[in-house]
């Protein structure tokens, strides 16, 4: 545990989504370890300027030092994740299959399960929850609001263990959104590209009508 | 961020992907007619004193321009002052040597008005088309930017990498008269791209196509910090965002909405996001990155962004979606004769509203 008794966050992926989530988490008082694809020095400067207060590390280090790890890298790269360092961690999968980045990947394009279940299978020692994947990063940036703000936007959460989804719900709330727990990890499929909830930047009541 | 007290000259540009406009009868033009339309619009923009025309590179049915520099060559010999830019050249699936050759040719035809904006592009349809693997996305861009930086020096190049044949003391022609083609890097929201631009000393073009432009303030800071660290210059930052201007706010929204929706939903279908709602469109106009409205509305919004980000150049992406050609031309007139002069006025105003 880090400051304010809030769990320490690791964010793997220091691009559009990773940086946006880091900003929101710092504002909410979390300790954040952020990582890109390579050595920490590659993202040190951008971290210092764009997300001052966050600690630039490697993916392995982010996984090791954090209580909760958010995956904000291209889905096509999930097989590079540090499986051992993620063992025992709560992992939030915010990734989507995006053919323009990930290429035409049959396994990701038409998986038998949800893509989060593929990630869970790759990380057998971790508890994977899908969240923070359906809203565009600029909406995440612009729409974060304090709890109880009328019209506050919602983020859907899918996971197999209730306790984990509740932990993620607290984080989502701290970041500035109303959490909506939609069911088990398989139900995260409803949040994937091509479904009505994908891209959703709406309040909780409206989001539920999409699911 | 550095806030300059005296207002330097801001460059105003137009940017298009060569969207297919509709003709007098409301019918979609052919690709060929759409390209000629862009040439006519560039000629009009030049006459009216607009600083830059940028044309994008896409390889899809809904956009007519796949070969920007060929279109720029067409514009070059018909215009006098306007700068001729690509927006963007998808470098990852191109060859830096050939990119240079083609732009140096445009530069010759236009007596030094060619500009390159390098980017990764938000679409990647050029990859399969030209035989590149998306798995190499990062390395292709990284290596090619490095080679491009060398080629632009217009001296013999010796280079070795993994993405094309090595060069050994290769001199590349034609040489430009100025010795340098103005070349920027276009970036979206990825911080590492900003750092990369600074590393090679390329001017930065921020592509802001949605959400509030304020969120790019830290990127401007990052660019300046990074440039300092690398010892390169960093005084040139521009922005590109979509917009449309008509005589009144109501008219502008009425004309732009169906075109924007067609455009957005077509792209959305391939990316898996749901159709855009009118509410979202209005929200983007009121609070986000759509510069749509009367000349006064658009001028105010652009001036605000220019001030907030401290940018030196604003390229307005016009004519998104199937829009009447006449409306596009009228927009260019309003942009040149009303919006740009009004922005200069607004920028000259002191914060308390007095001159
Ligand atoms: N953009 C959005 O609005 C949005 C919204 C919701 C979800 N998402 C999802 O979030 C993920 C990231 O999207 P993005 O838009 O943020 O992409 P992005 O801007 O391209 O950033 C990707 C980041 O991932 C890093 N990365 C790449 N390979 C990696 C690896 N093997 N290990 C660790 N880090 C790696 C990259 O680092 P380098 O620069 O070092 O390669 C970069 O920092 C995607 O799965 C996307 O579907 C995006």
CSV table of N, CA and C in Angstrom, one decimal, chain A residues 14-16 19 23 42-43 45-46 48-50 98-103 137-139 141-143 145 193-196 198-199, chain B residues 122-124 134-135 137 189-192 195 210-212 215-216 218-219 221-222 225-226 229 270-274 280 283-284:
chain,number,residue,atom,x,y,z
A,14,UNK,N,2.8,3.6,-22.0
A,14,UNK,CA,2.9,5.0,-21.7
A,14,UNK,C,2.5,5.9,-22.9
A,15,UNK,N,1.4,5.4,-23.6
A,15,UNK,CA,0.9,6.2,-24.7
A,15,UNK,C,-0.3,7.0,-24.4
A,16,UNK,N,-1.2,7.1,-25.3
A,16,UNK,CA,-2.4,8.0,-25.1
A,16,UNK,C,-3.2,7.6,-23.9
A,19,UNK,N,-0.9,7.5,-20.4
A,19,UNK,CA,-0.6,8.8,-19.8
A,19,UNK,C,-1.9,9.5,-19.3
A,23,UNK,N,-2.4,10.6,-15.4
A,23,UNK,CA,-2.8,12.0,-14.9
A,23,UNK,C,-3.9,11.9,-14.0
A,42,UNK,N,13.8,5.8,-21.4
A,42,UNK,CA,13.1,6.3,-22.6
A,42,UNK,C,11.9,7.1,-22.3
A,43,UNK,N,11.3,6.9,-21.2
A,43,UNK,CA,10.1,7.7,-20.9
A,43,UNK,C,10.3,8.6,-19.7
A,45,UNK,N,11.8,11.6,-19.4
A,45,UNK,CA,11.5,13.0,-19.7
A,45,UNK,C,10.0,13.2,-19.8
A,46,UNK,N,9.4,12.4,-20.6
A,46,UNK,CA,8.0,12.7,-20.9
A,46,UNK,C,7.2,12.5,-19.6
A,48,UNK,N,8.3,13.1,-16.5
A,48,UNK,CA,8.6,14.2,-15.7
A,48,UNK,C,7.8,15.4,-16.1
A,49,UNK,N,7.6,15.6,-17.4
A,49,UNK,CA,6.9,16.8,-17.9
A,49,UNK,C,5.4,16.7,-17.9
A,50,UNK,N,5.0,15.5,-18.4
A,50,UNK,CA,3.5,15.4,-18.7
A,50,UNK,C,2.8,14.9,-17.4
A,98,UNK,N,-7.3,-3.8,-32.1
A,98,UNK,CA,-7.3,-2.6,-33.0
A,98,UNK,C,-6.5,-3.0,-34.2
A,99,UNK,N,-7.2,-3.5,-35.3
A,99,UNK,CA,-6.5,-4.1,-36.4
A,99,UNK,C,-5.5,-3.1,-37.0
A,100,UNK,N,-5.8,-1.8,-36.9
A,100,UNK,CA,-4.9,-0.9,-37.5
A,100,UNK,C,-3.5,-0.8,-36.8
A,101,UNK,N,-3.5,-1.2,-35.6
A,101,UNK,CA,-2.2,-1.3,-34.8
A,101,UNK,C,-1.7,-2.7,-34.7
A,102,UNK,N,-2.7,-3.6,-34.4
A,102,UNK,CA,-2.3,-5.0,-34.0
A,102,UNK,C,-2.1,-5.9,-35.3
A,103,UNK,N,-2.5,-5.3,-36.4
A,103,UNK,CA,-2.5,-6.2,-37.6
A,103,UNK,C,-3.6,-7.1,-37.7
A,137,UNK,N,-9.6,8.0,-25.0
A,137,UNK,CA,-8.7,8.7,-24.0
A,137,UNK,C,-9.0,10.1,-23.9
A,138,UNK,N,-9.5,10.8,-24.9
A,138,UNK,CA,-9.7,12.2,-24.8
A,138,UNK,C,-11.0,12.4,-23.9
A,139,UNK,N,-11.9,11.5,-24.0
A,139,UNK,CA,-13.1,11.6,-23.1
A,139,UNK,C,-12.7,11.3,-21.7
A,141,UNK,N,-10.0,12.0,-20.4
A,141,UNK,CA,-9.3,13.2,-19.9
A,141,UNK,C,-10.3,14.3,-19.6
A,142,UNK,N,-11.3,14.5,-20.5
A,142,UNK,CA,-12.1,15.7,-20.4
A,142,UNK,C,-13.3,15.5,-19.5
A,143,UNK,N,-13.7,14.2,-19.2
A,143,UNK,CA,-15.0,14.0,-18.6
A,143,UNK,C,-14.9,13.6,-17.1
A,145,UNK,N,-15.0,13.6,-13.4
A,145,UNK,CA,-15.7,14.6,-12.5
A,145,UNK,C,-15.8,14.0,-11.1
A,193,UNK,N,-14.7,-3.6,-29.3
A,193,UNK,CA,-15.1,-2.9,-30.6
A,193,UNK,C,-16.2,-3.7,-31.3
A,194,UNK,N,-17.1,-2.9,-31.9
A,194,UNK,CA,-18.2,-3.5,-32.6
A,194,UNK,C,-19.5,-3.6,-31.8
A,195,UNK,N,-19.4,-3.4,-30.5
A,195,UNK,CA,-20.6,-3.5,-29.7
A,195,UNK,C,-21.0,-2.1,-29.2
A,196,UNK,N,-22.3,-1.9,-28.9
A,196,UNK,CA,-22.8,-0.6,-28.6
A,196,UNK,C,-22.1,0.1,-27.5
A,198,UNK,N,-19.0,0.0,-26.9
A,198,UNK,CA,-17.6,0.4,-27.2
A,198,UNK,C,-17.6,1.9,-27.7
A,199,UNK,N,-16.8,2.7,-27.1
A,199,UNK,CA,-16.8,4.1,-27.4
A,199,UNK,C,-17.7,4.9,-26.4
B,122,UNK,N,-3.2,8.0,-39.2
B,122,UNK,CA,-4.1,7.3,-38.2
B,122,UNK,C,-4.7,6.1,-38.9
B,123,UNK,N,-4.6,6.0,-40.2
B,123,UNK,CA,-5.0,4.7,-40.9
B,123,UNK,C,-3.8,4.0,-41.3
B,124,UNK,N,-3.9,2.7,-41.4
B,124,UNK,CA,-2.7,1.9,-41.8
B,124,UNK,C,-3.0,1.1,-43.0
B,134,UNK,N,2.4,-4.7,-40.3
B,134,UNK,CA,2.0,-3.9,-39.1
B,134,UNK,C,2.8,-4.2,-37.9
B,135,UNK,N,3.3,-5.4,-37.8
B,135,UNK,CA,4.2,-5.8,-36.6
B,135,UNK,C,5.4,-4.9,-36.6
B,137,UNK,N,5.5,-1.7,-37.3
B,137,UNK,CA,5.1,-0.3,-37.2
B,137,UNK,C,6.1,0.6,-36.6
B,189,UNK,N,-1.5,11.8,-29.8
B,189,UNK,CA,-1.4,11.9,-28.4
B,189,UNK,C,-0.3,11.1,-27.7
B,190,UNK,N,0.6,10.6,-28.6
B,190,UNK,CA,1.7,9.8,-28.0
B,190,UNK,C,2.9,10.6,-27.6
B,191,UNK,N,3.3,10.6,-26.3
B,191,UNK,CA,4.4,11.5,-25.9
B,191,UNK,C,5.7,11.1,-26.6
B,192,UNK,N,5.9,9.8,-26.8
B,192,UNK,CA,7.2,9.4,-27.4
B,192,UNK,C,7.4,10.0,-28.8
B,195,UNK,N,8.7,13.5,-28.3
B,195,UNK,CA,10.1,13.5,-28.0
B,195,UNK,C,10.9,13.2,-29.3
B,210,UNK,N,-10.2,15.5,-31.6
B,210,UNK,CA,-11.3,15.3,-30.7
B,210,UNK,C,-10.9,15.8,-29.3
B,211,UNK,N,-11.9,16.1,-28.6
B,211,UNK,CA,-11.7,16.5,-27.2
B,211,UNK,C,-11.1,17.9,-27.1
B,212,UNK,N,-10.9,18.3,-25.8
B,212,UNK,CA,-10.4,19.7,-25.6
B,212,UNK,C,-9.0,19.9,-26.0
B,215,UNK,N,-5.7,19.8,-23.4
B,215,UNK,CA,-4.9,18.6,-22.9
B,215,UNK,C,-3.5,18.5,-23.6
B,216,UNK,N,-3.3,19.3,-24.7
B,216,UNK,CA,-2.0,19.3,-25.4
B,216,UNK,C,-1.0,20.2,-24.8
B,218,UNK,N,0.6,20.2,-22.0
B,218,UNK,CA,1.8,19.5,-21.5
B,218,UNK,C,2.7,18.9,-22.6
B,219,UNK,N,2.1,18.6,-23.8
B,219,UNK,CA,2.9,18.1,-24.9
B,219,UNK,C,3.7,19.2,-25.5
B,221,UNK,N,4.9,21.7,-23.7
B,221,UNK,CA,6.0,21.7,-22.7
B,221,UNK,C,7.0,20.7,-22.9
B,222,UNK,N,6.5,19.5,-23.2
B,222,UNK,CA,7.4,18.3,-23.4
B,222,UNK,C,8.3,18.6,-24.6
B,225,UNK,N,11.0,21.1,-23.6
B,225,UNK,CA,11.9,20.5,-22.7
B,225,UNK,C,12.9,19.5,-23.5
B,226,UNK,N,12.2,18.7,-24.3
B,226,UNK,CA,13.0,17.7,-25.0
B,226,UNK,C,14.0,18.4,-26.0
B,229,UNK,N,16.9,19.5,-24.1
B,229,UNK,CA,17.8,18.4,-23.8
B,229,UNK,C,18.6,17.9,-25.0
B,270,UNK,N,-15.4,0.5,-39.5
B,270,UNK,CA,-14.2,-0.3,-39.6
B,270,UNK,C,-13.5,-0.4,-38.3
B,271,UNK,N,-13.8,0.5,-37.4
B,271,UNK,CA,-13.0,0.4,-36.1
B,271,UNK,C,-13.9,-0.1,-35.0
B,272,UNK,N,-15.2,-0.3,-35.2
B,272,UNK,CA,-16.0,-0.9,-34.2
B,272,UNK,C,-16.6,0.1,-33.2
B,273,UNK,N,-16.7,1.4,-33.6
B,273,UNK,CA,-17.4,2.2,-32.6
B,273,UNK,C,-18.7,2.6,-33.2
B,274,UNK,N,-19.7,2.9,-32.3
B,274,UNK,CA,-21.1,3.1,-32.8
B,274,UNK,C,-21.2,4.5,-33.5
B,280,UNK,N,-23.1,14.5,-29.6
B,280,UNK,CA,-21.7,14.4,-29.5
B,280,UNK,C,-21.1,15.5,-30.5
B,283,UNK,N,-21.4,18.8,-28.9
B,283,UNK,CA,-20.5,18.9,-27.8
B,283,UNK,C,-19.1,19.2,-28.3
B,284,UNK,N,-18.7,18.5,-29.4
B,284,UNK,CA,-17.3,18.8,-30.0
B,284,UNK,C,-17.2,20.2,-30.5
